[in-house]
JSON list of C-alpha atoms in Angstrom, two decimals:
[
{"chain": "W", "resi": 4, "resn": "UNK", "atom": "CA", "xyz": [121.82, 50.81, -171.29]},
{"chain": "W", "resi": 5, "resn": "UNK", "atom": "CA", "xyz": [123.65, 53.20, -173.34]},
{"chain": "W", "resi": 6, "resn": "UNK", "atom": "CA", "xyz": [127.49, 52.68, -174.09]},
{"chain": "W", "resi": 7, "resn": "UNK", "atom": "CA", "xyz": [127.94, 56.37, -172.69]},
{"chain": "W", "resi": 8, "resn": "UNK", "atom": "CA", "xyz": [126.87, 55.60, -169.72]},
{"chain": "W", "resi": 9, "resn": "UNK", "atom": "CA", "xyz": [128.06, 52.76, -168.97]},
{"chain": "W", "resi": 10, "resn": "UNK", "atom": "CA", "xyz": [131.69, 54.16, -170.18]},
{"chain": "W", "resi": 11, "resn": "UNK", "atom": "CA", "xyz": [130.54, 56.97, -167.55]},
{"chain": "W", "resi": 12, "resn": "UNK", "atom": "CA", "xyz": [129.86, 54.55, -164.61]},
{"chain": "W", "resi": 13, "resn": "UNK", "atom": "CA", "xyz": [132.99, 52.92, -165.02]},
{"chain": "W", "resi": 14, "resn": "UNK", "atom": "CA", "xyz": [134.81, 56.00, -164.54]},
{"chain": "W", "resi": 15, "resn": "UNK", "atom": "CA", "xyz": [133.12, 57.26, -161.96]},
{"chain": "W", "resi": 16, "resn": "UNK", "atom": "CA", "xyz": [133.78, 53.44, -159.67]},
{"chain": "W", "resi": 17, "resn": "UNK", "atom": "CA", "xyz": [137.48, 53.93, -161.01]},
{"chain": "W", "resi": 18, "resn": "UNK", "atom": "CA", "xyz": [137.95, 57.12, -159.39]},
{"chain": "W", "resi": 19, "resn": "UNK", "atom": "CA", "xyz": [136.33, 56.33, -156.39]},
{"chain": "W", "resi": 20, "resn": "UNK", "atom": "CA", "xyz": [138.52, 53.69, -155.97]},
{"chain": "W", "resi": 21, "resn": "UNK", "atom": "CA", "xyz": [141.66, 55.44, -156.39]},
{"chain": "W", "resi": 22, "resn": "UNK", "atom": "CA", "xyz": [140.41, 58.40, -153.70]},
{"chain": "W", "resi": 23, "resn": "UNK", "atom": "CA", "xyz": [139.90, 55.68, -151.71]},
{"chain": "W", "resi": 24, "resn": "UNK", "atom": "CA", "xyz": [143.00, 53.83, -151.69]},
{"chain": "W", "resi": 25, "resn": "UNK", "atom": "CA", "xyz": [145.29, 56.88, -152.81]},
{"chain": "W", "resi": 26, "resn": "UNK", "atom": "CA", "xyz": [146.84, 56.43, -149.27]},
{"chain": "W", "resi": 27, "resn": "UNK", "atom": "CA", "xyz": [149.16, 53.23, -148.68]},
{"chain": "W", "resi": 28, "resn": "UNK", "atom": "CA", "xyz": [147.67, 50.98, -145.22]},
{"chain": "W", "resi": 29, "resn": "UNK", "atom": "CA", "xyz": [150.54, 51.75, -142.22]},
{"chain": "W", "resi": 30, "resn": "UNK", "atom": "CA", "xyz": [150.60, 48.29, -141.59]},
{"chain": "W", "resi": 31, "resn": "UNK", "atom": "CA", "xyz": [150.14, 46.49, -145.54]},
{"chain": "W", "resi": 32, "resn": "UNK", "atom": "CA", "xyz": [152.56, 43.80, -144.70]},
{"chain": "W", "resi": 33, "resn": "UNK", "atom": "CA", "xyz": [152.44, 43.42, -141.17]},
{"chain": "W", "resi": 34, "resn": "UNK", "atom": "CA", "xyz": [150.36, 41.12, -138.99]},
{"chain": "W", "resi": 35, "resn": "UNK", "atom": "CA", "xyz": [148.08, 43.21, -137.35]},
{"chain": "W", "resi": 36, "resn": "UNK", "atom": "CA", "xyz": [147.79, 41.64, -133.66]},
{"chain": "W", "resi": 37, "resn": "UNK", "atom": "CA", "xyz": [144.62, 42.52, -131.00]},
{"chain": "W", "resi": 38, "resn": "UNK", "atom": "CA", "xyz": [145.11, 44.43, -128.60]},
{"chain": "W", "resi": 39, "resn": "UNK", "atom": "CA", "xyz": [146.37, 42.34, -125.62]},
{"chain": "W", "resi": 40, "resn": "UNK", "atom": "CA", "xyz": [145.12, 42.95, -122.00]},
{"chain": "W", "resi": 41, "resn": "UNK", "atom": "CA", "xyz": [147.59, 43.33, -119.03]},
{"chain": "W", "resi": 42, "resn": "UNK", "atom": "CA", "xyz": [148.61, 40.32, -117.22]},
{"chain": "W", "resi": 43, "resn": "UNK", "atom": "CA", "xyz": [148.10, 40.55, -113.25]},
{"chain": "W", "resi": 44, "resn": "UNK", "atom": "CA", "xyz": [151.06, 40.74, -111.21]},
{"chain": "W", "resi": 45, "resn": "UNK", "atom": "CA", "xyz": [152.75, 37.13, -110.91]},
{"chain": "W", "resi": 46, "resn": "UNK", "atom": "CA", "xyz": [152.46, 35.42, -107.64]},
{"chain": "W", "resi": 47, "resn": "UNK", "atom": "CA", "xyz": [155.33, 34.87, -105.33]},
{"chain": "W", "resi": 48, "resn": "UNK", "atom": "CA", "xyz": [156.03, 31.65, -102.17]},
{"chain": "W", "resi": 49, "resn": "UNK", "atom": "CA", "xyz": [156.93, 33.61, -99.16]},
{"chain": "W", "resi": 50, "resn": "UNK", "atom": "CA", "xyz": [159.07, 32.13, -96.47]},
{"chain": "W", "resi": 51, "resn": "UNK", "atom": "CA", "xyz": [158.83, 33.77, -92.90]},
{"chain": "W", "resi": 52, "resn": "UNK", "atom": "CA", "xyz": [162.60, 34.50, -92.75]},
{"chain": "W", "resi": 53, "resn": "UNK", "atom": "CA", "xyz": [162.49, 34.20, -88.97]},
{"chain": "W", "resi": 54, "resn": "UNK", "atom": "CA", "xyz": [166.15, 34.09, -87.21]},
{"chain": "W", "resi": 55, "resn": "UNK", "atom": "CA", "xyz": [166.27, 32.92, -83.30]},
{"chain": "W", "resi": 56, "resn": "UNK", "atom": "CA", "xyz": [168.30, 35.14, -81.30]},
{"chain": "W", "resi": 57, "resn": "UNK", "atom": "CA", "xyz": [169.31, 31.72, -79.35]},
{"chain": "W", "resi": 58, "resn": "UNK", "atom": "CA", "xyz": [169.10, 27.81, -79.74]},
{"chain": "W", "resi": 59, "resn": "UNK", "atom": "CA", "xyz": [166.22, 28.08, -76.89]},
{"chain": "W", "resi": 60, "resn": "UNK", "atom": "CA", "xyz": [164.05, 30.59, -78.34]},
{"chain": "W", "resi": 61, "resn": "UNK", "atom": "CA", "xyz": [161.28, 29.65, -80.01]},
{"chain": "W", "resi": 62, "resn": "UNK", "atom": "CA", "xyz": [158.50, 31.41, -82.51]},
{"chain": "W", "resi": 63, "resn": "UNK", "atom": "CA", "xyz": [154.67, 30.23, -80.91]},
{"chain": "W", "resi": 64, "resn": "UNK", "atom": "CA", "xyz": [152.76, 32.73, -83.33]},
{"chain": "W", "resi": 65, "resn": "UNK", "atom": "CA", "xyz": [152.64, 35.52, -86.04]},
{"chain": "W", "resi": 66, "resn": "UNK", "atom": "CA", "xyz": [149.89, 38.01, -87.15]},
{"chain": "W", "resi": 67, "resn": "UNK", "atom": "CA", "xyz": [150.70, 39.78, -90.41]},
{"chain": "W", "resi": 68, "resn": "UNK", "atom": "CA", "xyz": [149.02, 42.26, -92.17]},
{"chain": "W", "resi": 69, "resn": "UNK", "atom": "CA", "xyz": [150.30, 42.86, -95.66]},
{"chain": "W", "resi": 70, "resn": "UNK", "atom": "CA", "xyz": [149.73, 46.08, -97.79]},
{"chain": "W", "resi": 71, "resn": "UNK", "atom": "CA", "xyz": [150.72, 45.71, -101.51]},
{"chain": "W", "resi": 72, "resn": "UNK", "atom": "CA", "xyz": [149.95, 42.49, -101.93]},
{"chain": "W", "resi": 73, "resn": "UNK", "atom": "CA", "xyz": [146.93, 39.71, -101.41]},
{"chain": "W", "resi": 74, "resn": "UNK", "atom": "CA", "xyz": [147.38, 36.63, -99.84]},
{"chain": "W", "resi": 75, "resn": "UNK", "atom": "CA", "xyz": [145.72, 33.71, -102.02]},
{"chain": "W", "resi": 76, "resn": "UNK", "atom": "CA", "xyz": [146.56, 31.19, -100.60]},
{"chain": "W", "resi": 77, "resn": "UNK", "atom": "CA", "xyz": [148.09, 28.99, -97.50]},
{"chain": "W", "resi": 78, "resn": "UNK", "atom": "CA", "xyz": [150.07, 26.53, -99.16]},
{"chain": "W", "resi": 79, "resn": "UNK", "atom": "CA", "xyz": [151.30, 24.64, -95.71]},
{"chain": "W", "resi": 80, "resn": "UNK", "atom": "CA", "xyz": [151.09, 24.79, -92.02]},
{"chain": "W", "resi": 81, "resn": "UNK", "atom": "CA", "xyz": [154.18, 23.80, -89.31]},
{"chain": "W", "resi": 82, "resn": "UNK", "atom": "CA", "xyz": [153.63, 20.67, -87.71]},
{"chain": "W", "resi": 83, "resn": "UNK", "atom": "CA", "xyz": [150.97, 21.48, -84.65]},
{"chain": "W", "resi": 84, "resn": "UNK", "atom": "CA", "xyz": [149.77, 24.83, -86.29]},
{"chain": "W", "resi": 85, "resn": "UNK", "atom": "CA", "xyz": [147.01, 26.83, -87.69]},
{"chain": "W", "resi": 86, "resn": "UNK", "atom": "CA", "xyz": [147.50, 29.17, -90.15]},
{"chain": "W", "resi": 87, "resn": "UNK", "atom": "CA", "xyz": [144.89, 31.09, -91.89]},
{"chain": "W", "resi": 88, "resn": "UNK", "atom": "CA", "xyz": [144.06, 33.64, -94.29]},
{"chain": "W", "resi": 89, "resn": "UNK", "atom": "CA", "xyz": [142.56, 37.04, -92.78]},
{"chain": "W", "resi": 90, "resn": "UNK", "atom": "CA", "xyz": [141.55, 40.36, -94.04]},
{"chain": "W", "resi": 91, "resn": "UNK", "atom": "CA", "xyz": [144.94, 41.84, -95.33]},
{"chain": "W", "resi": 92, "resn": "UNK", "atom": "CA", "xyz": [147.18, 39.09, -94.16]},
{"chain": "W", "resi": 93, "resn": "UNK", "atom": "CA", "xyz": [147.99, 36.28, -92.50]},
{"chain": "W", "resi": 94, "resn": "UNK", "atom": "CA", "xyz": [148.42, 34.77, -88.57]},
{"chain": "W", "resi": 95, "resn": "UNK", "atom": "CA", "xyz": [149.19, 31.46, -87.39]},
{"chain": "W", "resi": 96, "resn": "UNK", "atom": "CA", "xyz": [149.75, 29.93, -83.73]},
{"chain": "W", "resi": 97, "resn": "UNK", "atom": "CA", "xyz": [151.13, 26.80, -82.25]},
{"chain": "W", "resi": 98, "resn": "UNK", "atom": "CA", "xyz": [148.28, 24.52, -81.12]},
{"chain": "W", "resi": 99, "resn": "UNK", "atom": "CA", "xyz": [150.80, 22.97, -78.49]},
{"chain": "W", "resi": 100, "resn": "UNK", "atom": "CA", "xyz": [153.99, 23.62, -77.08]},
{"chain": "W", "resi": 101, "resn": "UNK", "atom": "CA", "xyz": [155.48, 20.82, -79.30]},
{"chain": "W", "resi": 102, "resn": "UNK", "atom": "CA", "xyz": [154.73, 22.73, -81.99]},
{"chain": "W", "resi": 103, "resn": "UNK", "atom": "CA", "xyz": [156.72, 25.43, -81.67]},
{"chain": "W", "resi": 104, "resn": "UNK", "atom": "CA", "xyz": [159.15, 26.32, -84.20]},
{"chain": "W", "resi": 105, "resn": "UNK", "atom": "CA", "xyz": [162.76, 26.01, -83.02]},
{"chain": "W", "resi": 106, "resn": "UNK", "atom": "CA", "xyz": [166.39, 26.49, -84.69]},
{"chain": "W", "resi": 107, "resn": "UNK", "atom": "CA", "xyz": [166.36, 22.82, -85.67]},
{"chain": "W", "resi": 108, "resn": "UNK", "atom": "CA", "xyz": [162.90, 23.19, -87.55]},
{"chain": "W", "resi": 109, "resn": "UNK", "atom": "CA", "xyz": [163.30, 26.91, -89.23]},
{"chain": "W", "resi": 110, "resn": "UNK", "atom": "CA", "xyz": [162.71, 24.44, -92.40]},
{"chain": "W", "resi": 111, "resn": "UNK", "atom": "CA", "xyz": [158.97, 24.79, -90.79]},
{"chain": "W", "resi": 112, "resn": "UNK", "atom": "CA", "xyz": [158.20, 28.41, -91.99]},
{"chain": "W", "resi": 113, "resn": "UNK", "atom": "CA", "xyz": [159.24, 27.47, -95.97]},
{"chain": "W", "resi": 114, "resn": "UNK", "atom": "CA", "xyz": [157.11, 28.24, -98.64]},
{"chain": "W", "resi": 115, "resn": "UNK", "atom": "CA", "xyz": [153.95, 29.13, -96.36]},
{"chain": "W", "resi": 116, "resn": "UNK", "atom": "CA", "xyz": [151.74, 31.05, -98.54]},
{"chain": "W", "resi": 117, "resn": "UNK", "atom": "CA", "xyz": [151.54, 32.52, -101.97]},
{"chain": "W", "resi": 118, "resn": "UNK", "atom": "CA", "xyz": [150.39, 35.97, -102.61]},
{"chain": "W", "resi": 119, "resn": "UNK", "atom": "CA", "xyz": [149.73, 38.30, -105.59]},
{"chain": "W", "resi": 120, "resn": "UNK", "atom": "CA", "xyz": [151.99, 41.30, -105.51]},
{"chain": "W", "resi": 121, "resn": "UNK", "atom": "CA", "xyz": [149.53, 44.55, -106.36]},
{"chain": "W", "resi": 122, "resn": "UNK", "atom": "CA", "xyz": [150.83, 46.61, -109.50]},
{"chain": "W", "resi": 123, "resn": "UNK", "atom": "CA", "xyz": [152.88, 49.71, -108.95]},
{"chain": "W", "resi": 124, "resn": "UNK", "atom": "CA", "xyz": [152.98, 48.80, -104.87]},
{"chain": "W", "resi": 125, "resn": "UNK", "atom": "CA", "xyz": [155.70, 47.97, -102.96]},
{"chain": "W", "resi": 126, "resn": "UNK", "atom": "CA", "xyz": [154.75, 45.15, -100.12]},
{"chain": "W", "resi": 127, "resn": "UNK", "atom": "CA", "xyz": [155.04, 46.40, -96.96]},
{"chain": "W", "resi": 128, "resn": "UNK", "atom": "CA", "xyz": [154.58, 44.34, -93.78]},
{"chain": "W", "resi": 129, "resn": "UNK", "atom": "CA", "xyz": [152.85, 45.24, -90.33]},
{"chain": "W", "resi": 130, "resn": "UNK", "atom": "CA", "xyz": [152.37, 42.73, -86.86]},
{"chain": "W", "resi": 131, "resn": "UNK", "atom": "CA", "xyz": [154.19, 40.87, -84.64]},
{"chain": "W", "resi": 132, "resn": "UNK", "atom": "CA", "xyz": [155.82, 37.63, -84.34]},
{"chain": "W", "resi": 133, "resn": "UNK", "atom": "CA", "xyz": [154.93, 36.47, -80.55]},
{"chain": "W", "resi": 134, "resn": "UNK", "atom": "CA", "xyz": [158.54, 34.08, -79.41]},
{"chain": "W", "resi": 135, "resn": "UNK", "atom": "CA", "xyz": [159.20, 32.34, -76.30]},
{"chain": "W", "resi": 136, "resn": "UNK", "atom": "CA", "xyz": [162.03, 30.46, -74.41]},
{"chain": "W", "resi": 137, "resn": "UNK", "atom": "CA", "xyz": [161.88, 27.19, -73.54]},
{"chain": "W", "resi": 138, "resn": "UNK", "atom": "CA", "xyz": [161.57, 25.58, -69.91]},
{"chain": "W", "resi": 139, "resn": "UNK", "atom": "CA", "xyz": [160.72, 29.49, -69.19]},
{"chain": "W", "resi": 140, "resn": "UNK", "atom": "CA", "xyz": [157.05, 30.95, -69.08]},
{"chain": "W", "resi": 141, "resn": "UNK", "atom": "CA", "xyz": [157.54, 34.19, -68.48]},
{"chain": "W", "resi": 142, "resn": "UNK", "atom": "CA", "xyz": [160.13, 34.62, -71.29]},
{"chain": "W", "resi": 143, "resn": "UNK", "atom": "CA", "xyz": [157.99, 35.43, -74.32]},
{"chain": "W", "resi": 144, "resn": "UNK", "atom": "CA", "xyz": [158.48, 38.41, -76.23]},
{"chain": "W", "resi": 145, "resn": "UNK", "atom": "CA", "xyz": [157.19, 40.33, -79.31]},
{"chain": "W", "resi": 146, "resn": "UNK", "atom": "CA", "xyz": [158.95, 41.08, -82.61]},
{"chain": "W", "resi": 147, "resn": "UNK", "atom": "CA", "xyz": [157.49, 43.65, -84.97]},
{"chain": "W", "resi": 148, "resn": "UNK", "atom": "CA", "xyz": [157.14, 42.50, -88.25]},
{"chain": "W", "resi": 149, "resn": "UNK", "atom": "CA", "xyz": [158.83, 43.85, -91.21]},
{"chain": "W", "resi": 150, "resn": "UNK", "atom": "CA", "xyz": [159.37, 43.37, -94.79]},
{"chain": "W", "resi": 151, "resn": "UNK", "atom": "CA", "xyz": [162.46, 41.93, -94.17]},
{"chain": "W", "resi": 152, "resn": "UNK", "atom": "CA", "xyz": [160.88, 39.13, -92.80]},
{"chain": "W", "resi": 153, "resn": "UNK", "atom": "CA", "xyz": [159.02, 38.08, -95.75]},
{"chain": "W", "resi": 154, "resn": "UNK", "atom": "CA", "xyz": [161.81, 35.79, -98.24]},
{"chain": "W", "resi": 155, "resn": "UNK", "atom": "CA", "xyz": [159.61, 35.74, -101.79]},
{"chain": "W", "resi": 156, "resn": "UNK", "atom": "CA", "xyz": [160.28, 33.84, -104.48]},
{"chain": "W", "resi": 157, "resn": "UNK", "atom": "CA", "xyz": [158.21, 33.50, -108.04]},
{"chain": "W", "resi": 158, "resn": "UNK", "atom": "CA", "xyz": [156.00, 30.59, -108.10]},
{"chain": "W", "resi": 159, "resn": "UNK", "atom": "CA", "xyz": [152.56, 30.46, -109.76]},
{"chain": "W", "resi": 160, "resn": "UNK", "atom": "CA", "xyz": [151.16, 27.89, -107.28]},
{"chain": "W", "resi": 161, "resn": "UNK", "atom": "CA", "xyz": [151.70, 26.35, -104.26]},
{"chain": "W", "resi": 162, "resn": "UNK", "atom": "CA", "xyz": [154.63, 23.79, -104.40]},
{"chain": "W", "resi": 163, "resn": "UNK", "atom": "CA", "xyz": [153.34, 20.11, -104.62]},
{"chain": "W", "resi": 164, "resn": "UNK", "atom": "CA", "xyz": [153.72, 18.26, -101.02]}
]
């Protein structure tokens, strides 16, 4: 090869180089981190926050249906109850009058279920609570459901028993 043109392709890779790097990087210096993708909502333990009116009223059943939010899981049942995961919510019943959730067991309705709060929603409640009286049959009554009702705390599983 002739010294000319070697001399010539030397220049030529030299000023390619600087057009190519005649700008300084934005981020020379930096750690460049990936992208990272949106966590989900955290989960919360909800409570049924359910007061008595009286120390003989009782609470024999609940159906909720939940917008804003997905239950995931049931994380324990009352003494003498089924509760169960529907389409948008929740219910649970007494299987016997023993069962029934009274002022000195409101402990009963802790930490019942975990659910996954939907981004950019606010939770918002619909049902009814279904409460009785005892030594009285004919004194049941219904409760409509609300927000309120629902006591959430963070928790990203169900608490150990």
């Amino acid at each position: 090869m002739r010294t000319w043109r070697l001399s010539l392709l030397t220049l030529m890779l030299a000023a390619t180089a600087a057009c190519h790097d005649s700008k300084p990087a934005q981020n020379a210096g930096k750690d460049v981190k990936p992208p990272v993708a949106a966590a989900p909502p955290p989960t919360e333990l909800v409570t049924l926050a359910w007061t008595p009116a009286n120390a003989n009223q009782n609470l024999q059943s609940f159906d909720l249906q939940l917008t804003g939010a997905e239950v995931i899981s049931v994380c324990r049942k009352p003494p003498g109850w089924v509760l169960e995961r529907v389409e948008g919510g929740i219910k649970g019943y007494a299987t016997v009058g023993a069962g029934f959730v009274s002022v000195e067991h409101l402990g009963d309705l802790n930490d019942l279920f975990l659910i996954r709060p939907q981004a950019g929603q606010t939770l918002g409640v619909k049902g009814k609570l279904l409460t009785g009286i005892y030594a009285d049959d004919g004194g049941q009554s219904e409760i409509a459901a609300t927000p309120a009702l629902l006591r959430r705390s963070p928790a990203k599983d169900c608490p150990k028993t």
